[in-house]
Short mmCIF file of C-alpha atoms (C1' of nucleotides) in Angstrom, two decimals:
data_model
loop_
_atom_site.label_atom_id
_atom_site.label_comp_id
_atom_site.label_asym_id
_atom_site.label_seq_id
_atom_site.Cartn_x
_atom_site.Cartn_y
_atom_site.Cartn_z
CA UNK A 1 0.00 0.00 0.00
CA UNK A 2 2.64 2.49 1.03
CA UNK A 3 5.81 1.81 -0.86
CA UNK A 4 7.61 4.53 1.04
CA UNK A 5 7.96 5.16 4.75
CA UNK A 6 6.90 8.71 4.11
CA UNK A 7 3.17 8.03 3.93
CA UNK A 8 3.14 5.89 7.02
CA UNK A 9 5.21 8.53 8.76
CA UNK A 10 2.72 11.23 7.86
CA UNK A 11 -0.12 9.19 9.27
CA UNK A 12 1.70 8.39 12.49
CA UNK A 13 2.82 11.97 12.90
CA UNK A 14 -0.69 13.26 12.27
CA UNK A 15 -1.97 10.93 15.00
CA UNK A 16 0.75 12.03 17.37
CA UNK A 17 0.15 15.71 16.75
CA UNK A 18 -3.60 15.45 17.09
CA UNK A 19 -3.26 13.44 20.28
CA UNK A 20 -1.34 16.23 21.96
CA UNK A 21 -2.77 19.42 23.43
CA UNK A 22 -1.94 22.79 21.94
CA UNK A 23 1.50 24.11 22.87
CA UNK A 24 2.69 20.63 23.79
CA UNK A 25 6.26 19.84 22.97
CA UNK A 26 7.14 17.04 20.59
CA UNK A 27 10.11 14.78 21.19
CA UNK A 28 13.36 16.00 19.68
CA UNK A 29 14.00 15.14 16.07
CA UNK A 30 16.69 12.52 16.65
CA UNK A 31 14.54 10.80 19.28
CA UNK A 32 11.36 10.96 17.22
CA UNK A 33 13.18 9.65 14.17
CA UNK A 34 14.37 6.67 16.19
CA UNK A 35 10.90 6.04 17.59
CA UNK A 36 9.35 6.17 14.12
CA UNK A 37 12.08 4.02 12.68
CA UNK A 38 13.21 6.48 10.03
CA UNK A 39 16.17 8.73 9.48
CA UNK A 40 16.07 12.27 10.68
CA UNK A 41 16.05 13.56 7.09
CA UNK A 42 12.88 11.66 6.30
CA UNK A 43 11.27 12.75 9.52
CA UNK A 44 12.03 16.35 8.72
CA UNK A 45 10.53 16.01 5.24
CA UNK A 46 7.29 14.82 6.79
CA UNK A 47 7.38 17.53 9.45
CA UNK A 48 7.56 20.16 6.73
CA UNK A 49 4.08 19.20 5.60
CA UNK A 50 2.65 19.81 9.04
CA UNK A 51 4.49 23.03 9.50
CA UNK A 52 3.17 24.16 6.14
CA UNK A 53 -0.36 23.47 7.36
CA UNK A 54 0.35 25.46 10.47
CA UNK A 55 -0.12 22.45 12.74
CA UNK A 56 3.29 22.58 14.34
CA UNK A 57 5.84 25.21 15.06
CA UNK A 58 9.57 24.55 15.06
CA UNK A 59 11.94 26.82 16.88
CA UNK A 60 15.63 26.43 16.43
CA UNK A 61 17.45 25.86 19.65
CA UNK A 62 14.20 25.24 21.51
CA UNK A 63 12.08 22.48 20.06
CA UNK A 64 8.98 21.57 18.09
CA UNK A 65 5.55 22.38 19.43
CA UNK A 66 1.93 21.74 18.58
CA UNK A 67 0.60 25.02 17.19
CA UNK A 68 -2.07 26.76 19.22
CA UNK A 69 -5.48 27.12 17.61
CA UNK A 70 -5.47 30.48 16.04
CA UNK A 71 -8.19 32.84 14.88
CA UNK A 72 -8.13 33.53 11.19
CA UNK A 73 -8.18 36.83 9.39
CA UNK A 74 -10.98 36.38 6.89
CA UNK A 75 -11.40 38.89 4.12
CA UNK A 76 -12.67 39.38 0.62
CA UNK A 77 -10.37 40.73 -2.03
CA UNK A 78 -12.83 43.16 -3.60
CA UNK A 79 -11.77 45.95 -1.29
CA UNK A 80 -8.20 46.88 -0.50
CA UNK A 81 -7.64 47.06 3.22
CA UNK A 82 -4.59 47.03 5.41
CA UNK A 83 -3.83 43.96 7.49
CA UNK A 84 -4.37 46.13 10.56
CA UNK A 85 -7.91 46.87 9.40
CA UNK A 86 -8.63 43.25 8.60
CA UNK A 87 -7.28 42.13 11.95
CA UNK A 88 -9.36 44.71 13.78
CA UNK A 89 -12.49 43.47 12.04
CA UNK A 90 -11.60 39.89 13.00
CA UNK A 91 -11.18 40.90 16.63
CA UNK A 92 -7.45 40.35 16.55
CA UNK A 93 -4.46 42.53 17.13
CA UNK A 94 -1.36 42.66 15.02
CA UNK A 95 1.81 44.60 15.49
CA UNK A 96 4.67 45.57 13.25
CA UNK A 97 8.30 44.67 13.74
CA UNK A 98 11.71 44.87 12.09
CA UNK A 99 10.83 48.01 10.18
CA UNK A 100 13.42 48.96 7.59
CA UNK A 101 13.17 52.12 5.54
CA UNK A 102 15.62 52.62 2.71
CA UNK A 103 16.16 54.99 -0.14
CA UNK A 104 16.82 52.95 -3.27
CA UNK A 105 17.16 53.47 -7.02
CA UNK A 106 14.70 51.83 -9.38
CA UNK A 107 16.02 48.83 -11.25
CA UNK A 108 14.49 47.80 -14.53
CA UNK A 109 11.82 45.69 -12.95
CA UNK A 110 10.68 48.27 -10.38
CA UNK A 111 10.80 51.04 -12.97
CA UNK A 112 8.39 49.10 -15.13
CA UNK A 113 6.06 48.29 -12.27
CA UNK A 114 5.96 51.88 -11.04
CA UNK A 115 5.95 53.35 -14.52
CA UNK A 116 9.10 55.38 -13.88
CA UNK A 117 12.59 55.80 -15.28
CA UNK A 118 15.34 53.44 -14.27
CA UNK A 119 17.39 54.94 -11.42
CA UNK A 120 14.41 56.96 -10.19
CA UNK A 121 14.56 57.55 -6.45
CA UNK A 122 12.35 55.30 -4.37
CA UNK A 123 11.42 54.72 -0.78
CA UNK A 124 11.47 51.05 0.19
CA UNK A 125 9.64 49.99 3.34
CA UNK A 126 10.11 46.48 4.70
CA UNK A 127 8.49 45.11 7.83
CA UNK A 128 7.04 42.02 9.46
CA UNK A 129 3.50 41.73 10.75
CA UNK A 130 3.10 39.77 13.98
CA UNK A 131 0.06 38.34 15.67
CA UNK A 132 0.33 37.64 19.37
CA UNK A 133 1.81 34.24 18.63
CA UNK A 134 4.12 34.72 15.70
CA UNK A 135 5.07 36.56 12.52
CA UNK A 136 2.44 35.96 9.86
CA UNK A 137 3.23 38.31 7.00
CA UNK A 138 6.25 39.95 5.38
CA UNK A 139 5.56 43.17 3.55
CA UNK A 140 7.67 45.25 1.18
CA UNK A 141 6.33 48.53 -0.22
CA UNK A 142 8.18 50.56 -2.79
CA UNK A 143 7.09 54.10 -3.67
CA UNK A 144 8.48 57.09 -5.53
CA UNK A 145 10.42 59.22 -3.09
CA UNK A 146 8.30 62.26 -3.88
CA UNK A 147 5.14 60.44 -2.87
CA UNK A 148 6.46 59.18 0.44
CA UNK A 149 9.72 60.40 1.86
CA UNK A 150 11.91 58.39 4.19
CA UNK A 151 11.48 60.95 6.96
CA UNK A 152 7.70 60.52 7.00
CA UNK A 153 8.16 56.93 8.14
CA UNK A 154 10.53 57.67 10.95
CA UNK A 155 7.87 58.20 13.57
CA UNK A 156 4.35 57.03 14.09
CA UNK A 157 4.36 54.49 11.29
CA UNK A 158 2.24 51.55 12.40
CA UNK A 159 2.82 49.16 9.56
CA UNK A 160 0.48 50.09 6.75
CA UNK A 161 1.54 52.34 3.91
CA UNK A 162 -2.04 52.22 2.67
CA UNK A 163 -3.42 53.58 5.94
CA UNK A 164 -0.74 56.25 6.02
CA UNK A 165 -1.59 57.47 2.51
CA UNK A 166 -5.31 57.33 3.24
CA UNK A 167 -4.87 59.32 6.44
CA UNK A 168 -2.78 61.88 4.66
CA UNK A 169 -5.46 62.23 2.01
CA UNK A 170 -3.06 62.67 -0.88
CA UNK A 171 -2.56 61.30 -3.40
CA UNK A 172 -6.16 60.18 -3.74
CA UNK A 173 -6.12 56.42 -4.06
CA UNK A 174 -8.61 54.62 -6.25
CA UNK A 175 -7.70 51.00 -6.71
CA UNK A 176 -5.07 48.32 -6.57
CA UNK A 177 -4.20 45.69 -9.11
CA UNK A 178 -3.08 42.63 -7.26
CA UNK A 179 -1.47 39.56 -8.76
CA UNK A 180 -1.84 36.38 -6.76
CA UNK A 181 0.73 33.61 -6.71
CA UNK A 182 1.93 30.73 -4.62
CA UNK A 183 5.66 30.67 -3.98
CA UNK A 184 8.29 29.00 -1.85
CA UNK A 185 9.92 31.14 0.82
CA UNK A 186 13.29 32.63 -0.02
CA UNK A 187 15.91 32.50 2.71
CA UNK A 188 15.20 36.13 3.56
CA UNK A 189 11.45 35.70 3.91
CA UNK A 190 11.88 32.35 5.65
CA UNK A 191 13.97 33.93 8.37
CA UNK A 192 11.56 36.81 8.80
CA UNK A 193 8.55 34.51 9.16
CA UNK A 194 10.43 31.90 11.19
CA UNK A 195 9.74 29.11 8.75
CA UNK A 196 11.85 26.78 6.68
CA UNK A 197 13.26 27.73 3.35
CA UNK A 198 10.88 26.88 0.50
CA UNK A 199 7.89 26.70 2.82
CA UNK A 200 4.69 27.46 0.97
CA UNK A 201 3.53 31.08 0.98
CA UNK A 202 0.78 33.10 -0.63
CA UNK A 203 2.18 36.08 -2.48
CA UNK A 204 0.40 39.26 -3.52
CA UNK A 205 2.11 41.67 -5.88
CA UNK A 206 0.08 44.85 -5.95
CA UNK A 207 0.20 48.12 -7.84
CA UNK A 208 -1.69 50.92 -6.13
CA UNK A 209 -3.20 53.60 -8.37
CA UNK A 210 -4.29 57.16 -7.67
CA UNK A 211 -7.07 59.15 -9.33
CA UNK A 212 -4.76 60.11 -12.19
CA UNK A 213 -4.00 56.43 -12.84
CA UNK A 214 -0.47 56.84 -11.65
CA UNK A 215 1.15 53.96 -9.80
CA UNK A 216 1.90 55.37 -6.37
CA UNK A 217 3.04 52.16 -4.70
CA UNK A 218 4.19 48.68 -5.55
CA UNK A 219 4.03 46.09 -2.80
CA UNK A 220 5.03 42.51 -2.28
CA UNK A 221 3.12 40.72 0.47
CA UNK A 222 3.98 37.26 1.74
CA UNK A 223 1.39 35.48 3.85
CA UNK A 224 1.87 32.51 6.11
CA UNK A 225 -0.81 29.87 5.45
CA UNK A 226 -3.35 29.24 8.18
CA UNK A 227 -3.63 32.79 9.48
CA UNK A 228 -5.52 34.29 6.58
CA UNK A 229 -8.55 33.34 4.58
CA UNK A 230 -8.75 35.27 1.34
CA UNK A 231 -11.79 34.87 -0.82
CA UNK A 232 -13.29 36.47 -3.86
CA UNK A 233 -16.81 36.40 -5.23
CA UNK A 234 -16.75 35.75 -8.96
CA UNK A 235 -19.75 36.47 -11.09
CA UNK A 236 -20.83 34.07 -13.79
CA UNK A 237 -20.99 35.16 -17.42
CA UNK B 1 28.60 36.35 2.80
CA UNK B 2 27.01 33.01 2.10
CA UNK B 3 27.36 30.82 5.14
CA UNK B 4 25.77 27.90 3.28
CA UNK B 5 26.61 26.34 -0.05
CA UNK B 6 22.94 26.60 -0.89
CA UNK B 7 23.00 30.27 -1.88
CA UNK B 8 26.07 29.93 -4.03
CA UNK B 9 24.56 26.86 -5.60
CA UNK B 10 21.39 28.71 -6.47
CA UNK B 11 23.37 31.46 -8.16
CA UNK B 12 25.52 29.03 -10.13
CA UNK B 13 22.53 26.96 -11.11
CA UNK B 14 20.62 30.04 -12.21
CA UNK B 15 23.55 31.02 -14.42
CA UNK B 16 23.77 27.53 -15.86
CA UNK B 17 20.07 27.34 -16.59
CA UNK B 18 19.91 30.77 -18.15
CA UNK B 19 22.94 30.03 -20.29
CA UNK B 20 21.24 27.05 -21.88
CA UNK B 21 18.63 27.13 -24.63
CA UNK B 22 15.09 25.94 -23.98
CA UNK B 23 14.67 22.18 -23.94
CA UNK B 24 18.38 21.69 -23.31
CA UNK B 25 19.33 18.83 -21.07
CA UNK B 26 21.20 19.43 -17.85
CA UNK B 27 23.94 17.10 -16.65
CA UNK B 28 22.72 14.23 -14.50
CA UNK B 29 22.31 14.92 -10.81
CA UNK B 30 25.33 12.92 -9.61
CA UNK B 31 27.54 14.59 -12.21
CA UNK B 32 26.21 18.08 -11.59
CA UNK B 33 26.60 17.64 -7.84
CA UNK B 34 30.23 16.71 -8.35
CA UNK B 35 30.82 19.67 -10.67
CA UNK B 36 29.22 22.06 -8.19
CA UNK B 37 31.09 20.53 -5.29
CA UNK B 38 28.04 19.66 -3.24
CA UNK B 39 26.18 16.51 -2.32
CA UNK B 40 23.32 15.33 -4.43
CA UNK B 41 20.86 16.07 -1.63
CA UNK B 42 21.87 19.71 -1.53
CA UNK B 43 21.79 19.96 -5.30
CA UNK B 44 18.27 18.58 -5.35
CA UNK B 45 17.15 21.06 -2.71
CA UNK B 46 18.34 23.90 -4.91
CA UNK B 47 16.80 22.34 -8.02
CA UNK B 48 13.42 22.30 -6.29
CA UNK B 49 13.39 26.08 -6.28
CA UNK B 50 13.87 26.24 -10.01
CA UNK B 51 11.32 23.57 -10.68
CA UNK B 52 8.89 25.50 -8.49
CA UNK B 53 9.48 28.57 -10.64
CA UNK B 54 8.84 26.51 -13.74
CA UNK B 55 12.37 27.04 -15.05
CA UNK B 56 13.31 23.40 -15.28
CA UNK B 57 11.49 20.17 -15.74
CA UNK B 58 12.63 16.88 -14.21
CA UNK B 59 11.53 13.58 -15.63
CA UNK B 60 12.29 10.41 -13.78
CA UNK B 61 14.25 7.94 -15.82
CA UNK B 62 14.98 10.55 -18.47
CA UNK B 63 16.71 13.65 -17.17
CA UNK B 64 16.39 17.30 -16.25
CA UNK B 65 15.62 19.87 -18.91
CA UNK B 66 15.41 23.62 -19.26
CA UNK B 67 11.71 24.44 -19.47
CA UNK B 68 10.48 25.89 -22.72
CA UNK B 69 9.19 29.44 -22.60
CA UNK B 70 5.51 29.14 -22.16
CA UNK B 71 2.64 31.49 -22.77
CA UNK B 72 0.74 32.38 -19.67
CA UNK B 73 -2.97 32.25 -19.04
CA UNK B 74 -3.72 35.69 -17.67
CA UNK B 75 -7.08 36.37 -16.12
CA UNK B 76 -8.89 38.48 -13.61
CA UNK B 77 -10.84 36.83 -10.85
CA UNK B 78 -13.91 39.04 -11.04
CA UNK B 79 -15.60 36.75 -13.53
CA UNK B 80 -15.80 32.98 -13.24
CA UNK B 81 -14.59 31.32 -16.40
CA UNK B 82 -13.46 27.84 -17.25
CA UNK B 83 -9.79 27.20 -17.91
CA UNK B 84 -10.79 26.31 -21.47
CA UNK B 85 -12.28 29.78 -21.92
CA UNK B 86 -9.26 31.48 -20.39
CA UNK B 87 -6.89 29.48 -22.55
CA UNK B 88 -8.86 30.30 -25.67
CA UNK B 89 -8.65 34.00 -24.87
CA UNK B 90 -4.88 33.67 -24.37
CA UNK B 91 -4.51 31.97 -27.73
CA UNK B 92 -3.64 28.64 -26.18
CA UNK B 93 -5.15 25.22 -26.27
CA UNK B 94 -5.67 22.93 -23.34
CA UNK B 95 -6.95 19.40 -23.21
CA UNK B 96 -8.35 17.21 -20.48
CA UNK B 97 -6.93 13.90 -19.38
CA UNK B 98 -7.35 11.17 -16.76
CA UNK B 99 -11.03 11.88 -16.30
CA UNK B 100 -12.55 10.02 -13.35
CA UNK B 101 -16.24 10.18 -12.56
CA UNK B 102 -17.45 8.63 -9.32
CA UNK B 103 -20.60 8.46 -7.30
CA UNK B 104 -19.74 9.24 -3.69
CA UNK B 105 -21.52 9.93 -0.41
CA UNK B 106 -21.09 13.28 1.29
CA UNK B 107 -18.82 13.27 4.31
CA UNK B 108 -19.18 15.89 6.99
CA UNK B 109 -16.94 18.37 5.25
CA UNK B 110 -18.55 18.09 1.82
CA UNK B 111 -22.03 18.16 3.32
CA UNK B 112 -21.24 21.45 4.96
CA UNK B 113 -19.72 22.95 1.84
CA UNK B 114 -22.65 21.89 -0.35
CA UNK B 115 -25.24 22.61 2.30
CA UNK B 116 -26.58 19.04 2.27
CA UNK B 117 -27.08 16.14 4.62
CA UNK B 118 -24.23 13.80 5.39
CA UNK B 119 -24.41 10.72 3.14
CA UNK B 120 -26.15 12.69 0.39
CA UNK B 121 -25.38 11.27 -3.04
CA UNK B 122 -22.79 13.21 -4.99
CA UNK B 123 -21.08 13.12 -8.34
CA UNK B 124 -17.32 13.59 -8.11
CA UNK B 125 -15.41 14.58 -11.24
CA UNK B 126 -11.62 14.52 -11.25
CA UNK B 127 -9.40 15.40 -14.19
CA UNK B 128 -6.12 16.92 -15.23
CA UNK B 129 -5.78 19.90 -17.55
CA UNK B 130 -2.86 19.74 -19.99
CA UNK B 131 -1.27 22.37 -22.15
CA UNK B 132 0.72 21.17 -25.12
CA UNK B 133 3.78 20.75 -22.94
CA UNK B 134 2.57 19.39 -19.65
CA UNK B 135 -0.17 19.06 -17.05
CA UNK B 136 -0.84 22.41 -15.44
CA UNK B 137 -3.96 22.01 -13.33
CA UNK B 138 -5.72 19.33 -11.30
CA UNK B 139 -9.45 19.80 -10.86
CA UNK B 140 -11.98 18.10 -8.62
CA UNK B 141 -15.65 19.04 -8.82
CA UNK B 142 -18.27 17.64 -6.48
CA UNK B 143 -21.99 18.14 -7.14
CA UNK B 144 -25.26 16.76 -5.87
CA UNK B 145 -26.18 13.75 -7.99
CA UNK B 146 -29.52 15.30 -8.94
CA UNK B 147 -27.80 18.32 -10.40
CA UNK B 148 -25.34 16.40 -12.51
CA UNK B 149 -25.62 12.66 -12.96
CA UNK B 150 -22.71 10.38 -13.66
CA UNK B 151 -24.15 9.40 -17.05
CA UNK B 152 -24.13 13.00 -18.28
CA UNK B 153 -20.36 13.01 -18.06
CA UNK B 154 -19.79 9.82 -19.96
CA UNK B 155 -19.64 11.39 -23.37
CA UNK B 156 -18.75 14.77 -24.73
CA UNK B 157 -17.37 16.14 -21.48
CA UNK B 158 -14.48 18.40 -22.36
CA UNK B 159 -13.18 19.24 -18.92
CA UNK B 160 -15.29 22.05 -17.54
CA UNK B 161 -18.28 21.42 -15.30
CA UNK B 162 -18.99 25.15 -15.44
CA UNK B 163 -19.24 25.16 -19.24
CA UNK B 164 -21.42 22.05 -19.13
CA UNK B 165 -23.88 23.62 -16.70
CA UNK B 166 -23.88 26.91 -18.61
CA UNK B 167 -24.54 25.10 -21.88
CA UNK B 168 -27.37 23.14 -20.32
CA UNK B 169 -28.88 26.34 -19.02
CA UNK B 170 -30.05 24.88 -15.75
CA UNK B 171 -29.63 25.46 -12.93
CA UNK B 172 -29.08 29.14 -13.57
CA UNK B 173 -25.69 30.03 -12.16
CA UNK B 174 -25.08 33.38 -10.56
CA UNK B 175 -21.76 33.47 -8.76
CA UNK B 176 -18.93 31.58 -7.17
CA UNK B 177 -17.29 32.10 -3.82
CA UNK B 178 -13.67 31.18 -4.17
CA UNK B 179 -11.17 30.80 -1.38
CA UNK B 180 -7.55 31.26 -2.35
CA UNK B 181 -4.68 29.46 -0.68
CA UNK B 182 -1.13 28.35 -1.24
CA UNK B 183 -0.45 24.70 -0.47
CA UNK B 184 2.16 22.01 -0.94
CA UNK B 185 1.30 19.23 -3.36
CA UNK B 186 0.01 16.01 -1.85
CA UNK B 187 1.39 12.79 -3.33
CA UNK B 188 -1.78 12.40 -5.40
CA UNK B 189 -1.68 15.88 -6.89
CA UNK B 190 2.09 15.72 -7.31
CA UNK B 191 1.81 12.61 -9.43
CA UNK B 192 -0.99 14.08 -11.51
CA UNK B 193 0.93 17.28 -12.23
CA UNK B 194 4.30 15.53 -12.61
CA UNK B 195 5.97 17.52 -9.91
CA UNK B 196 7.68 16.74 -6.66
CA UNK B 197 5.82 16.14 -3.45
CA UNK B 198 5.30 19.39 -1.51
CA UNK B 199 5.93 21.51 -4.58
CA UNK B 200 4.16 24.80 -4.19
CA UNK B 201 0.69 25.15 -5.74
CA UNK B 202 -2.06 27.73 -5.87
CA UNK B 203 -5.34 26.31 -4.61
CA UNK B 204 -8.84 27.57 -5.27
CA UNK B 205 -11.73 26.16 -3.28
CA UNK B 206 -14.93 27.36 -4.87
CA UNK B 207 -18.63 27.11 -4.10
CA UNK B 208 -20.83 27.73 -7.13
CA UNK B 209 -24.27 29.23 -6.46
CA UNK B 210 -27.46 29.26 -8.52
CA UNK B 211 -30.19 31.90 -8.60
CA UNK B 212 -31.85 30.38 -5.53
CA UNK B 213 -28.58 30.68 -3.61
CA UNK B 214 -28.15 26.96 -3.52
CA UNK B 215 -24.67 25.52 -3.76
CA UNK B 216 -24.67 23.49 -6.94
CA UNK B 217 -20.99 22.65 -7.08
CA UNK B 218 -17.92 22.58 -4.90
CA UNK B 219 -14.57 22.49 -6.62
CA UNK B 220 -10.93 22.19 -5.68
CA UNK B 221 -8.51 23.53 -8.27
CA UNK B 222 -4.75 23.13 -8.06
CA UNK B 223 -2.64 25.30 -10.34
CA UNK B 224 0.99 24.83 -11.29
CA UNK B 225 2.91 28.09 -10.90
CA UNK B 226 4.18 29.77 -14.05
CA UNK B 227 1.31 28.88 -16.32
CA UNK B 228 -1.32 31.16 -14.86
CA UNK B 229 -1.45 34.77 -13.86
CA UNK B 230 -4.40 35.52 -11.64
CA UNK B 231 -5.11 39.06 -10.67
CA UNK B 232 -7.82 41.03 -8.99
CA UNK B 233 -8.64 44.71 -8.98
CA UNK B 234 -9.36 45.90 -5.45
CA UNK B 235 -11.09 49.15 -4.82
CA UNK B 236 -9.93 51.49 -2.11
CA UNK B 237 -12.20 52.52 0.72
"C1'" DC C 1 19.78 -3.48 -19.73
"C1'" DA C 2 21.97 1.08 -18.32
"C1'" DG C 3 21.13 5.55 -16.74
"C1'" DT C 4 17.95 8.75 -14.90
"C1'" DG C 5 15.56 11.07 -11.09
"C1'" DG C 6 13.01 9.74 -6.38
"C1'" DT C 7 13.68 8.25 -1.80
"C1'" DC C 8 16.09 7.11 2.31
"C1'" DT C 9 19.91 6.40 5.67
"C1'" DA C 10 23.55 7.41 9.14
"C1'" DG C 11 26.34 10.57 10.56
"C1'" DA C 12 28.45 15.17 10.87
"C1'" DC C 13 28.80 20.04 11.85
"C1'" DC C 14 26.62 24.61 12.51
"C1'" DA C 15 23.52 28.35 14.49
"C1'" DC C 16 20.54 29.38 17.90
"C1'" DG C 17 18.27 29.75 22.53
"C1'" DA C 18 17.94 28.72 27.31
"C1'" DG C 19 20.03 27.70 31.68
"C1'" DT D 1 27.52 24.70 28.13
"C1'" DC D 2 24.09 21.83 26.38
"C1'" DG D 3 20.30 20.42 23.57
"C1'" DT D 4 17.59 22.04 19.92
"C1'" DG D 5 16.46 22.49 15.01
"C1'" DG D 6 19.05 23.84 10.31
"C1'" DT D 7 22.17 22.28 6.93
"C1'" DC D 8 25.08 19.18 4.50
"C1'" DT D 9 27.53 14.86 3.07
"C1'" DA D 10 28.41 10.25 1.04
"C1'" DG D 11 26.41 6.48 -0.14
"C1'" DA D 12 22.61 3.21 -0.95
"C1'" DC D 13 18.54 1.32 -3.08
"C1'" DC D 14 14.25 1.90 -5.76
"C1'" DA D 15 11.15 3.24 -9.75
"C1'" DC D 16 10.93 4.77 -14.13
"C1'" DT D 17 12.36 5.41 -19.09
"C1'" DG D 18 14.38 4.38 -23.30
"C1'" DT D 19 17.23 1.11 -25.91
#
DNA sequence: CAGTGGTCTAGACCACGAG
DNA sequence: TCGTGGTCTAGACCACTGT
């Protein structure tokens, strides 16, 4: 039935994980591998699946734990909202961390996305969004320097470029064009979200437009599975 | 700079892949590992990234090849359309394969999604969508048996339950509620799409509604990255 | 049959976090 | 300092493909 140990392992691990209460600690990898009768490499392959589903949490130097049940941020994609707004509506709180603000020059790709010249001056804003338990999203916004200067982000920035622009009232924002992909985590994003390299992530690449149809912001958003539920209502015909 | 061989490997592999013409064959894994000065396991880890991006294609028993440049099916998510329709609009052709039609009984999860009793009789339609080069999507539709009988699918079914229902004209479809996730491929889906286990996929879970707000179809769609570009326009405020 | 990618093992060393 | 998970190695066997 199961030619490979992997399937059996997954089943046994699923049973083990479900039999334990939230926050419980699993045996160490070498021990668990011995108990399951497989090598540590194979065990880790199987564990990846469960981490990807948000069922376990691995912390280097500490151990592996059953993930706590977590409320989900549920939202439609018809309206552009900040994660802060979505969280608020879901009765959750999020906070921002590891904020980095840089002045950068547009490369070919960014120039195209923002409809600017190559080498144009840009503000690049990188940060991590945390729930109470863990980091759940990694966000990178890139804007023309004349739309949002570096100094404007140095105090009072709470994590959302969208909310900042809306509060400021200018430029007047109209819509966002968001491209939706599934990707594996790069090393950089993996570290930020405390997951393994190549873990599965949902990726939004969004261009934000103002009333003059100028692109005022390009953003990359990386979402950890299990903490968000994005849906869209599609009309027929 | 790069504490691990992995980063360097990725760079060297990227150069190698980009230096080769489409369809070119890469050296075998043991040879390439030796050339790159890493173990085969590490090489394969790095290769996964490129396969996930659709840049290479691995075929067991044959070899690893640079992926041909492929047209992309670009579509907005505001309107529900079949993959056949989207492909047509993109000037591509797709075909269906490995069609499986089963009569099944609703489990708790399906009953909830279709708003039916547990054990209700359902028609389950599974198939793979192929472009000229390769399988690119794995689709599973589940409908109440009285909406679509097994016999109706035995001839002339071209791959889209949506198109079939639209052509029939009843029930009258109004909209679909689609939930969007990123997931790792299960063994089943991985085999169908000829990719590695846990390869990253975009997943749509959709409930299709008729004019009486009944759920007439629940579908799971798994999309290979690189062949589709899904986008949505989000309005501000 | 030979050669490919797919899986698995046993063991090693490293980076990190807690005591 | 110690134990954890993160990475990597060298080698083995299996499943699949084409000849």
